[in-house]
């Protein structure tokens, strides 16, 4: 065993894109992947969507692995391994929904075992192996997931049962989102996206946007930036000699933008005061005296 300093540049991203059919999950994933690599030949797509990815072959010469049923966890694991051995930098799994709810997927495996609660003891470890493969991969992983409208049957004030709509829900095992670095949810057929999970701090509180290659570049830059100790960020702020230098530091470290907003604003005011000609002295006498 050996301790070593952590480096964010060694982090491999685990990104999710979810949405109903026709909202642009595959296209968004390809744009994101290209931003991460800048090289289409380093992108591998595990396609379970009946070759829908071929619609975007005009974008570049990315690689496709067609995965047909049965969609067992083991076949997904094998497919990811093939992409790794081929030297892919980014692997797009389009989509992971089939591993859970497709022919030969976990729900069908559970049903074939008898559909009893205790039968999950045999299914869950197989599904977890699939999740573990995603988390341990040496590649950046982008998953796409189908969404469906989620309903529940609730009791109304009059004592009668009523159907209540709860928005949309990802078609995969609950909790997968918590394994991701960022989870993007496509909200309409214009490809507009919002984030439901963001460990990077790059997208929290931001308005809806269209995922493109610049989004991937932004995430890649985040991977390569060394996080600063909290005590040193204050020193770096004070050492800035111009507003432009201060803004560069602010943009370079998004994780400190909220926690050190007051320090950034104070230093900006100080620098603006220093650069204001009205505050300069004339013939040794300050104009403010």
mmCIF file of C-alpha atoms in Angstrom:
data_model
loop_
_atom_site.group_PDB
_atom_site.id
_atom_site.type_symbol
_atom_site.label_atom_id
_atom_site.label_comp_id
_atom_site.label_asym_id
_atom_site.label_seq_id
_atom_site.Cartn_x
_atom_site.Cartn_y
_atom_site.Cartn_z
ATOM 1 C CA UNK A 1 0.000 0.000 0.000
ATOM 2 C CA UNK A 2 1.191 3.493 -0.828
ATOM 3 C CA UNK A 3 -0.314 6.945 -0.325
ATOM 4 C CA UNK A 4 -0.121 9.449 -3.154
ATOM 5 C CA UNK A 5 -1.472 12.891 -3.863
ATOM 6 C CA UNK A 6 -4.769 12.933 -5.737
ATOM 7 C CA UNK A 7 -4.801 14.548 -9.173
ATOM 8 C CA UNK A 8 -8.020 15.492 -10.891
ATOM 9 C CA UNK A 9 -6.382 14.933 -14.279
ATOM 10 C CA UNK A 10 -6.476 11.200 -13.506
ATOM 11 C CA UNK A 11 -10.267 11.289 -13.092
ATOM 12 C CA UNK A 12 -12.338 9.613 -15.778
ATOM 13 C CA UNK A 13 -15.754 11.166 -16.280
ATOM 14 C CA UNK A 14 -18.972 9.208 -15.837
ATOM 15 C CA UNK A 15 -21.627 11.196 -17.681
ATOM 16 C CA UNK A 16 -25.306 10.420 -18.169
ATOM 17 C CA UNK A 17 -27.771 11.755 -20.736
ATOM 18 C CA UNK A 18 -31.433 10.846 -20.325
ATOM 19 C CA UNK A 19 -34.641 11.770 -22.094
ATOM 20 C CA UNK A 20 -37.649 10.391 -23.972
ATOM 21 C CA UNK A 21 -37.282 9.007 -27.473
ATOM 22 C CA UNK A 22 -36.557 11.667 -30.090
ATOM 23 C CA UNK A 23 -35.037 14.217 -27.722
ATOM 24 C CA UNK A 24 -31.490 13.782 -29.099
ATOM 25 C CA UNK A 25 -29.686 11.561 -26.597
ATOM 26 C CA UNK A 26 -27.396 9.926 -29.174
ATOM 27 C CA UNK A 27 -26.510 13.162 -30.965
ATOM 28 C CA UNK A 28 -25.827 14.955 -27.663
ATOM 29 C CA UNK A 29 -23.621 12.074 -26.486
ATOM 30 C CA UNK A 30 -21.570 12.192 -29.695
ATOM 31 C CA UNK A 31 -21.072 15.961 -29.414
ATOM 32 C CA UNK A 32 -20.035 15.582 -25.783
ATOM 33 C CA UNK A 33 -17.607 12.778 -26.643
ATOM 34 C CA UNK A 34 -15.969 14.760 -29.444
ATOM 35 C CA UNK A 35 -15.424 17.676 -27.074
ATOM 36 C CA UNK A 36 -13.637 15.309 -24.689
ATOM 37 C CA UNK A 37 -11.310 13.856 -27.340
ATOM 38 C CA UNK A 38 -11.146 16.110 -30.405
ATOM 39 C CA UNK A 39 -10.731 12.866 -32.348
ATOM 40 C CA UNK A 40 -13.690 10.906 -33.715
ATOM 41 C CA UNK A 41 -11.587 7.757 -34.114
ATOM 42 C CA UNK A 42 -11.123 7.598 -30.314
ATOM 43 C CA UNK A 43 -14.867 7.364 -29.696
ATOM 44 C CA UNK A 44 -16.551 3.961 -29.374
ATOM 45 C CA UNK A 45 -20.348 3.607 -29.361
ATOM 46 C CA UNK A 46 -22.016 0.502 -27.925
ATOM 47 C CA UNK A 47 -25.266 0.621 -29.899
ATOM 48 C CA UNK A 48 -28.379 -1.179 -28.664
ATOM 49 C CA UNK A 49 -30.781 1.134 -30.508
ATOM 50 C CA UNK A 50 -31.024 -0.743 -33.816
ATOM 51 C CA UNK A 51 -28.208 1.211 -35.487
ATOM 52 C CA UNK A 52 -29.803 4.614 -34.824
ATOM 53 C CA UNK A 53 -26.272 5.942 -34.327
ATOM 54 C CA UNK A 54 -25.631 5.421 -38.060
ATOM 55 C CA UNK A 55 -27.829 8.481 -38.674
ATOM 56 C CA UNK A 56 -24.919 10.577 -37.430
ATOM 57 C CA UNK A 57 -22.113 8.948 -39.413
ATOM 58 C CA UNK A 58 -21.633 12.251 -41.267
ATOM 59 C CA UNK A 59 -20.226 13.790 -38.096
ATOM 60 C CA UNK A 60 -17.023 11.762 -38.192
ATOM 61 C CA UNK A 61 -15.420 8.323 -38.317
ATOM 62 C CA UNK A 62 -16.341 7.106 -34.831
ATOM 63 C CA UNK A 63 -16.465 3.389 -34.030
ATOM 64 C CA UNK A 64 -19.648 1.375 -33.471
ATOM 65 C CA UNK A 65 -20.165 -1.945 -31.689
ATOM 66 C CA UNK A 66 -23.666 -3.317 -32.378
ATOM 67 C CA UNK A 67 -25.012 -5.047 -29.279
ATOM 68 C CA UNK A 68 -28.021 -7.296 -29.780
ATOM 69 C CA UNK A 69 -30.139 -9.213 -27.254
ATOM 70 C CA UNK A 70 -29.830 -10.810 -24.834
ATOM 71 C CA UNK A 71 -28.946 -7.562 -23.063
ATOM 72 C CA UNK A 72 -27.465 -9.220 -20.005
ATOM 73 C CA UNK A 73 -25.065 -7.318 -17.719
ATOM 74 C CA UNK A 74 -22.266 -9.665 -18.789
ATOM 75 C CA UNK A 75 -22.653 -8.766 -22.472
ATOM 76 C CA UNK A 76 -22.458 -5.071 -21.661
ATOM 77 C CA UNK A 77 -19.333 -5.706 -19.590
ATOM 78 C CA UNK A 78 -17.779 -7.591 -22.498
ATOM 79 C CA UNK A 79 -18.629 -4.776 -24.912
ATOM 80 C CA UNK A 80 -16.995 -2.146 -22.690
ATOM 81 C CA UNK A 81 -13.900 -4.357 -22.513
ATOM 82 C CA UNK A 82 -13.730 -4.567 -26.317
ATOM 83 C CA UNK A 83 -13.771 -0.766 -26.545
ATOM 84 C CA UNK A 84 -11.047 -0.463 -23.919
ATOM 85 C CA UNK A 85 -8.789 -2.956 -25.675
ATOM 86 C CA UNK A 86 -9.284 -1.078 -28.956
ATOM 87 C CA UNK A 87 -7.839 2.070 -27.357
ATOM 88 C CA UNK A 88 -11.005 4.139 -27.182
ATOM 89 C CA UNK A 89 -10.787 7.276 -25.035
ATOM 90 C CA UNK A 90 -14.554 7.718 -24.722
ATOM 91 C CA UNK A 91 -17.163 4.951 -24.660
ATOM 92 C CA UNK A 92 -20.811 5.818 -25.289
ATOM 93 C CA UNK A 93 -23.289 3.196 -24.067
ATOM 94 C CA UNK A 94 -26.430 3.884 -26.094
ATOM 95 C CA UNK A 95 -28.386 2.881 -24.121
ATOM 96 C CA UNK A 96 -28.167 1.301 -20.671
ATOM 97 C CA UNK A 97 -31.970 0.964 -20.485
ATOM 98 C CA UNK A 98 -31.824 -2.417 -22.241
ATOM 99 C CA UNK A 99 -29.545 -3.837 -19.533
ATOM 100 C CA UNK A 100 -32.378 -3.249 -17.075
ATOM 101 C CA UNK A 101 -35.579 -3.469 -19.092
ATOM 102 C CA UNK A 102 -34.679 -5.168 -22.385
ATOM 103 C CA UNK A 103 -34.768 -8.705 -23.717
ATOM 104 C CA UNK A 104 -32.434 -10.695 -21.477
ATOM 105 C CA UNK A 105 -32.009 -7.715 -19.148
ATOM 106 C CA UNK A 106 -32.208 -7.731 -15.364
ATOM 107 C CA UNK A 107 -35.992 -7.501 -15.075
ATOM 108 C CA UNK A 108 -36.467 -10.439 -17.429
ATOM 109 C CA UNK A 109 -33.748 -12.447 -15.667
ATOM 110 C CA UNK A 110 -35.557 -11.836 -12.372
ATOM 111 C CA UNK A 111 -38.866 -12.922 -13.881
ATOM 112 C CA UNK A 112 -37.349 -16.112 -15.306
ATOM 113 C CA UNK A 113 -35.946 -16.983 -11.877
ATOM 114 C CA UNK A 114 -39.483 -16.872 -10.466
ATOM 115 C CA UNK A 115 -40.083 -13.180 -9.876
ATOM 116 C CA UNK A 116 -39.822 -13.534 -6.100
ATOM 117 C CA UNK A 117 -38.190 -10.976 -3.834
ATOM 118 C CA UNK A 118 -35.440 -13.402 -2.852
ATOM 119 C CA UNK A 119 -34.551 -13.901 -6.520
ATOM 120 C CA UNK A 120 -33.000 -10.407 -6.540
ATOM 121 C CA UNK A 121 -30.151 -11.919 -4.538
ATOM 122 C CA UNK A 122 -29.006 -13.540 -7.794
ATOM 123 C CA UNK A 123 -29.771 -10.614 -10.100
ATOM 124 C CA UNK A 124 -28.416 -7.683 -8.084
ATOM 125 C CA UNK A 125 -24.763 -8.860 -8.029
ATOM 126 C CA UNK A 126 -24.842 -9.225 -11.830
ATOM 127 C CA UNK A 127 -26.233 -5.709 -12.255
ATOM 128 C CA UNK A 128 -23.691 -4.353 -9.757
ATOM 129 C CA UNK A 129 -20.873 -5.905 -11.789
ATOM 130 C CA UNK A 130 -22.078 -3.870 -14.765
ATOM 131 C CA UNK A 131 -22.077 -0.665 -12.671
ATOM 132 C CA UNK A 132 -18.621 -1.518 -11.306
ATOM 133 C CA UNK A 133 -17.290 -1.966 -14.847
ATOM 134 C CA UNK A 134 -18.503 1.517 -15.754
ATOM 135 C CA UNK A 135 -16.948 3.030 -12.630
ATOM 136 C CA UNK A 136 -13.599 1.255 -13.003
ATOM 137 C CA UNK A 137 -13.164 1.760 -16.750
ATOM 138 C CA UNK A 138 -10.004 3.519 -17.924
ATOM 139 C CA UNK A 139 -12.130 5.402 -20.478
ATOM 140 C CA UNK A 140 -14.513 8.312 -20.102
ATOM 141 C CA UNK A 141 -17.997 6.755 -20.114
ATOM 142 C CA UNK A 142 -21.168 8.411 -21.419
ATOM 143 C CA UNK A 143 -24.435 6.558 -20.859
ATOM 144 C CA UNK A 144 -27.791 7.329 -22.428
ATOM 145 C CA UNK A 145 -31.005 6.330 -20.690
ATOM 146 C CA UNK A 146 -34.609 6.407 -21.830
ATOM 147 C CA UNK A 147 -37.176 8.248 -19.740
ATOM 148 C CA UNK A 148 -40.885 7.553 -19.322
ATOM 149 C CA UNK A 149 -43.711 9.437 -17.626
ATOM 150 C CA UNK A 150 -43.976 8.379 -13.969
ATOM 151 C CA UNK A 151 -47.394 7.973 -12.356
ATOM 152 C CA UNK A 152 -48.671 6.902 -8.956
ATOM 153 C CA UNK A 153 -52.080 5.940 -7.613
ATOM 154 C CA UNK A 154 -52.869 8.240 -4.661
ATOM 155 C CA UNK A 155 -55.883 8.619 -2.406
ATOM 156 C CA UNK A 156 -57.758 11.889 -2.920
ATOM 157 C CA UNK A 157 -59.468 14.019 -0.283
ATOM 158 C CA UNK A 158 -62.794 12.444 -1.155
ATOM 159 C CA UNK A 159 -61.461 8.978 -0.358
ATOM 160 C CA UNK A 160 -61.211 7.988 -4.011
ATOM 161 C CA UNK A 161 -58.050 6.815 -5.727
ATOM 162 C CA UNK A 162 -56.644 9.094 -8.414
ATOM 163 C CA UNK A 163 -53.725 8.909 -10.835
ATOM 164 C CA UNK A 164 -51.016 11.498 -10.166
ATOM 165 C CA UNK A 165 -48.337 12.399 -12.730
ATOM 166 C CA UNK A 166 -44.812 12.911 -11.356
ATOM 167 C CA UNK A 167 -42.867 14.031 -14.430
ATOM 168 C CA UNK A 168 -40.475 11.562 -16.027
ATOM 169 C CA UNK A 169 -38.339 8.769 -14.626
ATOM 170 C CA UNK A 170 -35.216 7.053 -15.985
ATOM 171 C CA UNK A 171 -35.719 3.469 -17.162
ATOM 172 C CA UNK A 172 -32.915 1.818 -15.248
ATOM 173 C CA UNK A 173 -32.422 0.710 -11.684
ATOM 174 C CA UNK A 174 -33.108 3.509 -9.229
ATOM 175 C CA UNK A 175 -29.971 5.136 -7.858
ATOM 176 C CA UNK A 176 -27.793 4.928 -10.972
ATOM 177 C CA UNK A 177 -27.700 8.726 -11.202
ATOM 178 C CA UNK A 178 -25.737 8.922 -7.941
ATOM 179 C CA UNK A 179 -22.811 7.080 -9.541
ATOM 180 C CA UNK A 180 -22.341 9.771 -12.205
ATOM 181 C CA UNK A 181 -20.113 12.836 -12.343
ATOM 182 C CA UNK A 182 -22.796 14.780 -14.221
ATOM 183 C CA UNK A 183 -26.280 13.696 -15.257
ATOM 184 C CA UNK A 184 -27.910 15.682 -18.068
ATOM 185 C CA UNK A 185 -31.665 15.507 -18.633
ATOM 186 C CA UNK A 186 -32.981 16.476 -22.072
ATOM 187 C CA UNK A 187 -36.249 18.352 -21.560
ATOM 188 C CA UNK A 188 -37.615 18.749 -25.107
ATOM 189 C CA UNK A 189 -37.104 17.774 -28.738
ATOM 190 C CA UNK A 190 -34.995 20.900 -29.288
ATOM 191 C CA UNK A 191 -32.210 19.116 -27.328
ATOM 192 C CA UNK A 192 -32.382 21.561 -24.401
ATOM 193 C CA UNK A 193 -30.720 20.057 -21.333
ATOM 194 C CA UNK A 194 -30.623 20.650 -17.592
ATOM 195 C CA UNK A 195 -28.564 18.891 -14.922
ATOM 196 C CA UNK A 196 -30.043 16.730 -12.171
ATOM 197 C CA UNK A 197 -26.637 15.827 -10.714
ATOM 198 C CA UNK A 198 -23.371 17.777 -10.976
ATOM 199 C CA UNK A 199 -20.204 17.026 -9.012
ATOM 200 C CA UNK A 200 -18.173 19.517 -11.051
ATOM 201 C CA UNK A 201 -20.124 22.648 -10.119
ATOM 202 C CA UNK A 202 -19.919 23.781 -13.747
ATOM 203 C CA UNK A 203 -23.643 23.608 -14.507
ATOM 204 C CA UNK A 204 -25.471 24.053 -11.191
ATOM 205 C CA UNK A 205 -27.841 27.004 -11.259
ATOM 206 C CA UNK A 206 -27.283 27.579 -14.982
ATOM 207 C CA UNK A 207 -30.206 27.972 -17.449
ATOM 208 C CA UNK A 208 -31.125 25.162 -19.834
ATOM 209 C CA UNK A 209 -28.683 24.774 -22.727
ATOM 210 C CA UNK A 210 -27.890 22.629 -25.770
ATOM 211 C CA UNK A 211 -25.094 20.083 -25.264
ATOM 212 C CA UNK A 212 -22.315 20.483 -27.846
ATOM 213 C CA UNK A 213 -18.609 19.811 -28.196
ATOM 214 C CA UNK A 214 -17.820 22.917 -26.117
ATOM 215 C CA UNK A 215 -19.588 21.213 -23.193
ATOM 216 C CA UNK A 216 -17.165 18.309 -23.488
ATOM 217 C CA UNK A 217 -14.168 20.659 -23.658
ATOM 218 C CA UNK A 218 -15.396 22.419 -20.525
ATOM 219 C CA UNK A 219 -15.589 19.112 -18.664
ATOM 220 C CA UNK A 220 -12.160 18.057 -19.908
ATOM 221 C CA UNK A 221 -10.664 21.317 -18.668
ATOM 222 C CA UNK A 222 -12.247 20.667 -15.261
ATOM 223 C CA UNK A 223 -10.530 17.256 -15.186
ATOM 224 C CA UNK A 224 -7.138 18.817 -15.800
ATOM 225 C CA UNK A 225 -7.324 21.669 -13.290
ATOM 226 C CA UNK A 226 -5.586 20.977 -10.022
ATOM 227 C CA UNK A 227 -7.871 21.800 -7.095
ATOM 228 C CA UNK A 228 -6.390 24.446 -4.783
ATOM 229 C CA UNK A 229 -6.342 24.115 -0.985
ATOM 230 C CA UNK A 230 -8.885 26.504 0.548
ATOM 231 C CA UNK A 231 -6.179 28.461 2.407
ATOM 232 C CA UNK A 232 -4.218 29.161 -0.789
ATOM 233 C CA UNK A 233 -7.109 30.476 -2.877
ATOM 234 C CA UNK A 234 -7.260 33.557 -0.659
ATOM 235 C CA UNK A 235 -3.559 34.172 -1.275
ATOM 236 C CA UNK A 236 -4.003 33.739 -5.016
ATOM 237 C CA UNK A 237 -6.872 36.238 -5.011
ATOM 238 C CA UNK A 238 -4.775 38.840 -3.164
ATOM 239 C CA UNK A 239 -1.837 38.313 -5.542
ATOM 240 C CA UNK A 240 -3.900 39.235 -8.647
ATOM 241 C CA UNK A 241 -2.632 42.545 -10.066
ATOM 242 C CA UNK A 242 -5.414 43.234 -12.554
ATOM 243 C CA UNK A 243 -9.127 42.606 -12.969
ATOM 244 C CA UNK A 244 -8.454 40.429 -16.011
ATOM 245 C CA UNK A 245 -6.040 38.263 -14.015
ATOM 246 C CA UNK A 246 -8.599 37.979 -11.232
ATOM 247 C CA UNK A 247 -11.327 36.944 -13.683
ATOM 248 C CA UNK A 248 -9.010 34.330 -15.140
ATOM 249 C CA UNK A 249 -8.501 32.843 -11.666
ATOM 250 C CA UNK A 250 -12.270 32.958 -11.055
ATOM 251 C CA UNK A 251 -13.094 31.056 -14.252
ATOM 252 C CA UNK A 252 -10.259 28.566 -13.768
ATOM 253 C CA UNK A 253 -11.590 27.382 -10.400
ATOM 254 C CA UNK A 254 -15.399 27.102 -10.533
ATOM 255 C CA UNK A 255 -15.476 25.126 -7.284
ATOM 256 C CA UNK A 256 -14.445 28.281 -5.377
ATOM 257 C CA UNK A 257 -16.763 30.722 -7.131
ATOM 258 C CA UNK A 258 -19.551 30.487 -4.556
ATOM 259 C CA UNK A 259 -17.532 29.872 -1.401
ATOM 260 C CA UNK A 260 -15.129 32.769 -2.115
ATOM 261 C CA UNK A 261 -17.470 35.174 -3.907
ATOM 262 C CA UNK A 262 -16.961 37.885 -1.270
ATOM 263 C CA UNK A 263 -13.150 37.698 -1.547
ATOM 264 C CA UNK A 264 -13.295 37.897 -5.349
ATOM 265 C CA UNK A 265 -15.640 40.910 -5.212
ATOM 266 C CA UNK A 266 -13.507 42.698 -2.618
ATOM 267 C CA UNK A 267 -10.299 42.243 -4.637
ATOM 268 C CA UNK A 268 -12.086 43.368 -7.792
ATOM 269 C CA UNK A 269 -13.169 46.590 -6.063
ATOM 270 C CA UNK A 270 -9.611 47.170 -4.828
ATOM 271 C CA UNK A 271 -8.158 46.693 -8.311
ATOM 272 C CA UNK A 272 -10.760 48.961 -9.893
ATOM 273 C CA UNK A 273 -9.907 51.653 -7.344
ATOM 274 C CA UNK A 274 -6.210 51.305 -8.136
ATOM 275 C CA UNK A 275 -6.805 51.636 -11.881
ATOM 276 C CA UNK A 276 -9.126 54.663 -11.586
ATOM 277 C CA UNK A 277 -7.252 57.779 -12.831
ATOM 278 C CA UNK A 278 -9.327 59.992 -10.519
ATOM 279 C CA UNK A 279 -7.597 58.356 -7.573
ATOM 280 C CA UNK A 280 -4.068 59.168 -8.790
ATOM 281 C CA UNK A 281 -2.125 62.023 -7.088
ATOM 282 C CA UNK A 282 -1.043 65.150 -8.987
ATOM 283 C CA UNK A 283 2.287 66.840 -8.099
ATOM 284 C CA UNK A 284 2.427 64.857 -4.906
ATOM 285 C CA UNK A 285 -1.070 65.895 -3.826
ATOM 286 C CA UNK A 286 -3.912 63.399 -3.971
ATOM 287 C CA UNK A 287 -6.978 64.651 -5.895
ATOM 288 C CA UNK A 288 -9.145 63.131 -3.179
ATOM 289 C CA UNK A 289 -7.668 65.313 -0.437
#
